[in-house]
Coordinates of C-alpha atoms and ligand atoms in Angstrom, one line a residue:
X11 CA 101.3 124.4 144.0
X12 CA 102.1 121.7 141.9
X13 CA 100.2 119.2 142.4
X14 CA 101.7 115.3 143.8
X15 CA 102.7 113.5 141.0
X16 CA 100.2 111.4 138.6
X17 CA 101.6 108.5 137.1
X18 CA 99.3 106.7 133.9
X19 CA 100.0 103.9 136.1
X20 CA 101.3 102.1 139.0
X21 CA 101.0 98.9 141.1
X22 CA 100.1 99.1 144.7
X23 CA 101.9 96.8 147.9
X24 CA 100.1 96.1 151.0
X25 CA 101.5 95.2 153.8
X26 CA 99.9 91.8 153.7
X27 CA 102.4 91.8 150.2
X28 CA 105.2 92.8 152.5
X29 CA 104.6 90.0 154.9
X30 CA 104.6 86.9 152.5
X31 CA 107.6 87.8 150.5
X32 CA 109.8 88.3 154.0
X33 CA 107.5 84.7 154.8
X34 CA 109.8 83.3 151.8
X35 CA 113.0 85.1 152.0
X36 CA 112.8 83.8 155.7
X37 CA 112.5 80.4 154.5
X38 CA 115.0 77.5 152.7
X39 CA 113.8 78.5 149.2
X40 CA 114.4 81.8 147.2
X41 CA 113.4 80.0 143.7
X42 CA 111.7 76.7 143.2
X43 CA 110.1 76.5 146.5
X44 CA 106.2 76.0 146.6
X45 CA 105.1 79.4 146.4
X46 CA 105.1 78.7 142.3
X47 CA 103.5 75.7 142.5
X48 CA 100.2 77.6 144.5
X49 CA 100.6 80.8 142.1
X50 CA 100.4 78.3 139.3
X51 CA 97.5 76.9 140.9
X52 CA 95.8 80.0 142.1
X53 CA 96.6 81.6 139.0
X54 CA 95.2 78.9 136.9
X55 CA 91.6 78.8 139.3
X56 CA 91.5 82.4 138.5
X57 CA 91.1 82.7 135.0
X58 CA 89.6 79.4 134.7
X59 CA 92.5 77.0 132.9
X60 CA 93.7 73.7 133.5
X61 CA 97.2 74.8 133.4
X62 CA 99.6 77.5 134.3
X63 CA 103.3 78.0 134.3
X64 CA 104.9 81.1 136.2
X65 CA 107.8 82.4 134.3
X66 CA 110.1 85.6 134.7
X67 CA 108.4 88.1 132.8
X68 CA 105.8 88.7 130.3
X69 CA 108.1 88.0 127.3
X70 CA 110.2 85.4 128.3
X71 CA 106.0 84.0 128.1
X72 CA 105.5 85.4 124.7
X73 CA 109.6 83.3 123.8
X74 CA 108.3 80.2 125.4
X75 CA 104.8 80.0 123.6
X76 CA 106.3 80.3 120.3
X77 CA 109.0 77.6 120.9
X78 CA 106.4 75.4 122.0
X79 CA 104.4 75.7 118.8
X80 CA 107.6 75.5 116.5
X81 CA 107.7 78.5 115.0
X82 CA 110.8 78.6 113.1
X83 CA 112.2 80.1 110.2
X84 CA 109.6 78.7 108.1
X85 CA 106.4 80.1 109.8
X86 CA 104.6 83.4 109.1
X87 CA 102.5 84.6 112.1
X88 CA 99.9 87.8 111.9
X89 CA 99.3 90.2 114.8
X90 CA 98.4 93.8 115.8
X91 CA 100.6 96.9 115.4
X92 CA 98.8 98.3 117.9
X93 CA 100.4 96.4 120.8
X94 CA 103.3 95.7 123.3
X95 CA 106.8 94.9 120.3
X96 CA 106.8 92.0 122.5
X97 CA 103.8 90.5 120.9
X98 CA 105.9 90.5 117.8
X99 CA 109.4 89.6 118.8
X100 CA 108.5 86.2 119.6
X101 CA 108.3 85.3 116.5
X102 CA 111.5 86.9 115.4
X103 CA 113.1 85.4 118.7
X104 CA 112.6 81.9 116.9
X105 CA 113.0 83.2 113.2
X106 CA 109.4 83.6 112.1
X107 CA 108.2 85.6 109.9
X108 CA 105.7 89.0 111.1
X109 CA 102.7 89.8 109.2
X110 CA 100.7 92.8 110.6
X111 CA 96.7 93.2 110.1
X112 CA 95.3 96.6 110.7
X113 CA 92.4 97.1 113.8
X114 CA 89.6 97.9 114.2
X115 CA 89.1 101.6 115.1
X116 CA 86.3 101.5 117.3
X117 CA 88.2 98.7 119.6
X118 CA 91.5 99.3 118.6
X119 CA 91.9 95.4 118.3
X120 CA 92.8 93.5 116.0
X121 CA 90.2 93.9 113.3
X122 CA 89.4 90.1 112.7
X123 CA 88.2 90.9 108.7
X124 CA 91.5 92.2 107.8
X125 CA 93.0 89.1 109.2
X126 CA 90.6 86.9 107.4
X127 CA 91.6 88.8 104.1
X128 CA 95.3 88.2 104.9
X129 CA 94.7 84.7 105.1
X130 CA 93.0 84.3 102.2
X131 CA 95.1 86.3 100.2
X132 CA 97.6 82.9 100.7
X133 CA 97.4 79.2 100.3
X134 CA 96.2 76.8 103.2
X135 CA 99.1 76.2 105.0
X136 CA 101.0 79.7 104.0
X137 CA 100.5 80.8 108.0
X138 CA 101.0 79.3 111.3
X139 CA 99.7 81.6 113.9
X140 CA 97.9 84.6 114.6
X141 CA 98.7 86.4 117.6
X142 CA 95.5 88.6 119.0
X143 CA 96.0 91.2 122.5
X144 CA 93.4 92.1 124.5
X145 CA 94.6 95.2 124.4
X146 CA 93.8 98.2 127.1
X147 CA 91.9 95.6 128.5
X148 CA 89.4 95.5 126.0
X149 CA 88.7 91.4 124.9
X150 CA 89.2 89.8 121.8
X151 CA 86.2 87.5 120.2
X152 CA 88.4 84.4 120.9
X153 CA 85.6 82.2 119.6
X154 CA 85.4 84.0 116.3
X155 CA 89.5 83.9 115.8
X156 CA 89.0 80.1 116.7
X157 CA 86.4 79.6 114.0
X158 CA 89.1 81.6 111.7
X159 CA 92.4 79.9 112.7
X160 CA 90.7 76.8 112.2
X161 CA 90.0 77.2 109.0
X162 CA 93.0 78.3 107.8
X163 CA 95.1 75.6 110.3
X164 CA 96.9 78.1 112.3
X165 CA 97.0 78.3 116.3
X166 CA 96.5 80.8 119.0
X167 CA 98.6 82.7 121.2
X168 CA 96.5 85.4 123.3
X169 CA 98.8 88.2 124.6
X170 CA 96.5 88.9 127.6
X171 CA 98.7 90.9 129.5
X172 CA 96.5 94.3 129.6
X173 CA 93.8 91.9 131.1
X174 CA 93.2 89.3 133.5
X175 CA 89.7 89.2 135.2
X176 CA 88.7 90.7 131.5
X177 CA 86.0 88.7 129.8
X178 CA 84.1 88.5 126.3
X179 CA 80.4 86.8 126.0
X180 CA 80.4 83.8 123.5
X181 CA 77.9 83.2 121.0
X182 CA 75.9 80.7 123.2
X183 CA 75.9 83.6 125.9
X184 CA 78.3 82.7 128.8
X185 CA 81.4 84.8 129.9
X186 CA 84.7 83.5 128.7
X187 CA 87.4 84.5 130.5
X188 CA 90.8 85.9 129.0
X189 CA 93.7 83.2 129.6
X190 CA 90.7 80.6 129.9
X191 CA 92.2 78.2 127.3
X192 CA 89.1 77.7 125.9
X193 CA 89.9 79.0 122.6
X194 CA 93.2 80.2 122.6
X195 CA 96.0 77.8 122.5
X196 CA 98.0 79.4 125.0
X197 CA 97.8 83.1 126.3
X198 CA 100.1 85.0 128.2
X199 CA 100.3 87.4 131.0
X200 CA 102.6 90.0 132.9
X201 CA 103.1 91.0 136.1
X202 CA 105.3 94.4 135.6
X203 CA 104.3 96.8 138.0
X204 CA 101.5 98.5 136.0
X205 CA 99.7 95.8 135.0
X206 CA 97.2 94.3 137.2
X207 CA 99.3 91.9 139.7
X208 CA 102.6 93.2 140.4
X209 CA 105.8 91.1 141.2
X210 CA 108.7 93.1 139.7
X211 CA 109.1 91.4 136.4
X212 CA 107.1 88.1 136.2
X213 CA 104.8 86.6 133.8
X214 CA 102.0 83.6 133.6
X215 CA 101.5 81.1 130.6
X216 CA 98.0 79.7 131.1
X217 CA 96.3 77.0 128.4
X218 CA 94.8 73.4 128.7
X219 CA 96.6 71.2 126.8
X220 CA 98.5 68.9 128.5
X221 CA 100.9 68.2 125.7
X222 CA 101.6 72.5 125.2
X223 CA 102.2 72.6 129.5
X224 CA 105.0 69.6 129.6
X225 CA 107.0 71.3 126.5
X226 CA 106.6 75.0 128.4
X227 CA 107.9 73.2 131.5
X228 CA 110.6 71.5 129.8
X229 CA 111.6 74.6 128.1
X230 CA 111.2 76.4 131.5
X231 CA 114.1 75.0 132.9
X232 CA 117.1 74.5 130.2
X233 CA 115.1 71.8 128.7
X234 CA 116.2 69.3 131.5
X235 CA 114.0 66.5 132.9
X236 CA 114.1 64.3 135.7
X237 CA 111.5 62.4 135.1
X238 CA 112.7 59.4 134.8
X239 CA 109.7 57.7 132.5
X240 CA 110.8 60.0 129.7
X241 CA 114.3 59.6 129.9
X242 CA 115.7 59.4 126.0
X243 CA 118.8 57.4 126.6
X244 CA 119.4 54.1 126.8
X245 CA 118.4 52.2 130.1
X246 CA 122.8 51.5 131.0
X247 CA 123.4 54.9 129.8
X248 CA 121.1 56.6 132.6
X249 CA 123.3 56.4 135.5
X250 CA 122.4 54.3 138.6
X251 CA 121.7 57.0 140.9
X252 CA 119.3 59.8 141.7
X253 CA 121.9 62.8 140.8
X254 CA 121.1 61.6 137.4
X255 CA 118.8 64.2 134.8
X256 CA 118.6 65.0 131.0
X257 CA 118.9 68.2 128.4
X258 CA 116.4 66.9 125.7
X259 CA 115.7 70.2 124.3
X260 CA 117.3 73.7 123.8
X261 CA 115.5 75.4 126.9
X262 CA 116.5 78.6 129.2
X263 CA 116.1 79.9 132.8
X264 CA 112.9 81.7 132.6
X265 CA 111.6 80.8 136.2
X266 CA 110.4 83.5 138.6
X267 CA 111.5 82.9 142.1
X268 CA 109.4 82.1 144.8
X269 CA 109.5 85.7 146.8
X270 CA 107.7 87.0 143.5
X271 CA 105.3 84.0 143.1
X272 CA 104.9 84.6 147.3
X273 CA 103.8 88.6 146.3
X274 CA 101.6 87.4 143.2
X275 CA 99.8 85.2 145.2
X276 CA 99.0 88.0 147.8
X277 CA 98.3 90.1 145.2
X278 CA 95.8 87.9 142.8
X279 CA 93.6 87.8 146.8
X280 CA 92.5 91.5 145.7
X281 CA 92.5 91.3 142.4
X282 CA 88.5 91.5 142.0
X283 CA 88.1 94.5 143.8
X284 CA 90.9 96.1 142.1
X285 CA 89.0 95.5 139.0
X286 CA 86.1 96.3 140.0
X287 CA 87.4 100.0 141.4
X288 CA 89.4 100.6 137.6
X289 CA 85.7 100.0 136.1
X290 CA 84.3 102.6 138.6
X291 CA 87.3 105.0 137.9
X292 CA 86.2 103.9 133.5
X293 CA 82.8 104.8 134.2
X294 CA 83.8 108.2 135.7
X295 CA 85.3 108.5 133.4
X296 CA 82.9 107.8 130.3
X297 CA 80.3 110.5 132.3
X298 CA 82.6 113.2 132.3
X299 CA 83.4 113.3 128.4
X300 CA 80.8 112.2 128.0
X301 CA 79.9 115.8 126.4
X302 CA 83.1 117.1 125.1
X303 CA 85.5 116.6 122.2
X304 CA 87.1 113.9 124.1
X305 CA 87.3 110.5 122.2
X306 CA 86.7 107.8 124.9
X307 CA 87.0 104.1 124.5
X308 CA 84.5 101.4 123.6
X309 CA 83.1 100.4 127.8
X310 CA 81.4 97.3 128.2
X311 CA 81.1 95.0 131.3
X312 CA 84.0 92.6 130.7
X313 CA 86.6 95.4 129.8
X314 CA 89.8 95.2 132.1
X315 CA 90.8 98.9 131.7
X316 CA 95.0 97.9 132.1
X317 CA 94.0 101.4 130.1
X318 CA 91.8 103.9 129.7
X319 CA 93.2 105.3 126.0
X320 CA 91.4 108.4 125.2
X321 CA 91.7 110.0 121.1
X322 CA 91.9 113.8 121.1
X323 CA 92.8 116.0 118.1
X324 CA 95.8 117.8 119.5
X325 CA 97.1 114.9 121.3
X326 CA 100.5 117.0 122.0
X327 CA 98.8 119.8 123.3
X328 CA 97.1 117.9 125.9
X329 CA 100.2 115.7 126.4
X330 CA 102.3 118.4 127.2
X331 CA 99.6 120.3 129.7
X332 CA 99.0 117.5 131.9
X333 CA 102.8 117.0 132.2
X334 CA 102.7 120.7 133.1
X335 CA 100.5 119.6 136.3
X336 CA 102.5 116.5 137.1
X337 CA 100.1 114.2 135.5
X338 CA 101.9 111.9 133.3
X339 CA 100.2 110.2 130.7
X340 CA 101.4 107.6 128.4
X341 CA 100.8 107.1 124.6
X342 CA 100.6 103.1 124.2
X343 CA 101.5 102.2 121.2
X344 CA 103.7 103.8 118.5
X345 CA 102.9 101.4 115.8
X346 CA 105.5 98.1 116.0
X347 CA 105.5 98.0 112.0
X348 CA 106.8 101.6 111.9
X349 CA 109.9 100.6 114.5
X350 CA 113.4 100.9 112.0
X351 CA 113.5 97.0 113.6
X352 CA 110.3 96.1 111.6
X353 CA 110.6 98.5 108.7
X354 CA 114.2 96.6 107.3
X355 CA 111.4 93.5 106.8
X356 CA 109.1 96.2 104.1
X357 CA 106.3 97.4 106.4
X358 CA 106.1 101.0 105.9
X359 CA 103.7 104.0 106.9
X360 CA 100.5 103.5 104.9
X361 CA 100.3 100.0 105.4
X362 CA 97.8 100.2 108.4
X363 CA 95.9 103.4 108.1
X364 CA 94.0 102.6 111.3
X365 CA 96.7 101.9 113.4
X366 CA 98.5 105.3 112.4
X367 CA 95.3 107.1 112.6
X368 CA 94.8 105.8 116.5
X369 CA 98.3 106.1 117.1
X370 CA 98.4 110.0 115.9
X371 CA 95.6 110.8 118.9
X372 CA 95.8 108.2 121.1
X373 CA 96.4 109.1 125.3
X374 CA 96.6 106.7 128.2
X375 CA 95.4 108.9 131.1
X376 CA 95.3 107.6 134.8
X377 CA 94.3 104.2 134.9
X378 CA 95.4 102.2 138.4
X379 CA 92.9 100.8 140.9
X380 CA 94.8 103.2 143.7
X381 CA 93.8 106.1 141.3
X382 CA 91.8 108.4 144.4
X383 CA 89.0 110.5 143.6
X384 CA 90.5 113.3 144.5
X385 CA 93.4 112.5 141.8
X386 CA 91.1 111.8 139.4
X387 CA 88.9 114.9 139.6
X388 CA 91.9 116.9 138.8
X389 CA 92.8 114.8 136.1
X390 CA 89.5 115.0 134.5
X391 CA 89.4 119.2 135.6
X392 CA 92.8 118.9 134.3
X393 CA 91.8 117.7 130.9
X394 CA 88.5 119.8 130.3
X395 CA 90.3 122.8 130.8
X396 CA 92.9 121.7 128.5
X397 CA 89.8 121.3 125.6
X398 CA 87.1 123.8 126.5
Ligands
PLP409 C1 104.1 94.0 129.5 C2 103.8 93.4 128.0 C3 104.4 92.2 127.1 C4 105.5 92.1 128.0 O1 106.0 91.7 129.4 P1 106.9 91.9 130.0 O2 106.6 91.5 131.6 O3 107.2 93.0 130.4 O4 108.1 91.4 129.0 C5 103.4 91.8 126.8 N1 103.0 92.1 125.8 C6 101.8 93.2 126.3 C7 101.0 93.7 125.4 C8 102.1 93.8 127.7 O5 101.7 94.9 127.8

């Protein structure tokens, strides 16, 4: 008998979610209505930032961050090879150059020592920015990255897609939530269905900078403003009526719809309990694999556990074995520097040995808040049966 299918990640939609969406669908505004501002306010409160800007997806969020920070053909930006391609692509959208630095093999995160070494190889001002990623829900020490970035005049975009609700402990023993804007200039999140909060497609930028916030609002909607205090045309060019607006920059339509925002607000009310569930699932995996050949991810309190990534010698064998049992693991990620698109810039195999070594063995096994105990037990036994 085949077991029901168990993916590596998935969303849950409750009746309350459905009601929230339907009520917006029945209202006057499908987009640009009141739900967007509410979602932004609640999300900012959740992560502890001053501002939040809802966007059509996480990639759009990254693109606007790069634009707001003036990435251009002269910009050089450092990121990790173990991430989703979008973390690097946002620099390319603005014609900047992407540099990769290797990961720390213990945390799978961008290695700050490798970043420092890369920064020190060039005169100050050579690099403009750093994009660290809270990979798998493991949180970057942004306090340390901020110090380094300041030393070299760089900005920081935190790709926090994997870590809403995650935190690290700073040098003063204080909890620092991912995306709270205390260290990174900008942080981005995604609400794709495999992430913690699902709106279908959807994204968010958080920041504590009013200047960046205002710029992002403009870029989200074509670069158009209706704020009379900001008009650049002369008073006699400005029409004498309420219809007038100005396009001041080349922006985009990267807006989220109101019914998606309503879904986001409803999902956010369960974010804490869902995160607790993810942490409980992780503890159970940790315990189950303790005395096995499975290499477990780093576990600590602030981990948001977007993924549970194990490492194993016979990864292909385990991957096929799990799929044969209707369990669908995934590999996160094929290193970005080895993508044909990035190879054309001179990146090649051997450049980042820890990232490549990690990639040879990594496998993301089921991790989502609605994973039942029964299904998790089945995943564990199927894995242990294979490796014994
Ligand atoms: C999902 C994800 C993105 C992109 O988000 P989308 O909403 O799918 O565009 C970017 N970076 C990371 C690390 C992600 O996991």
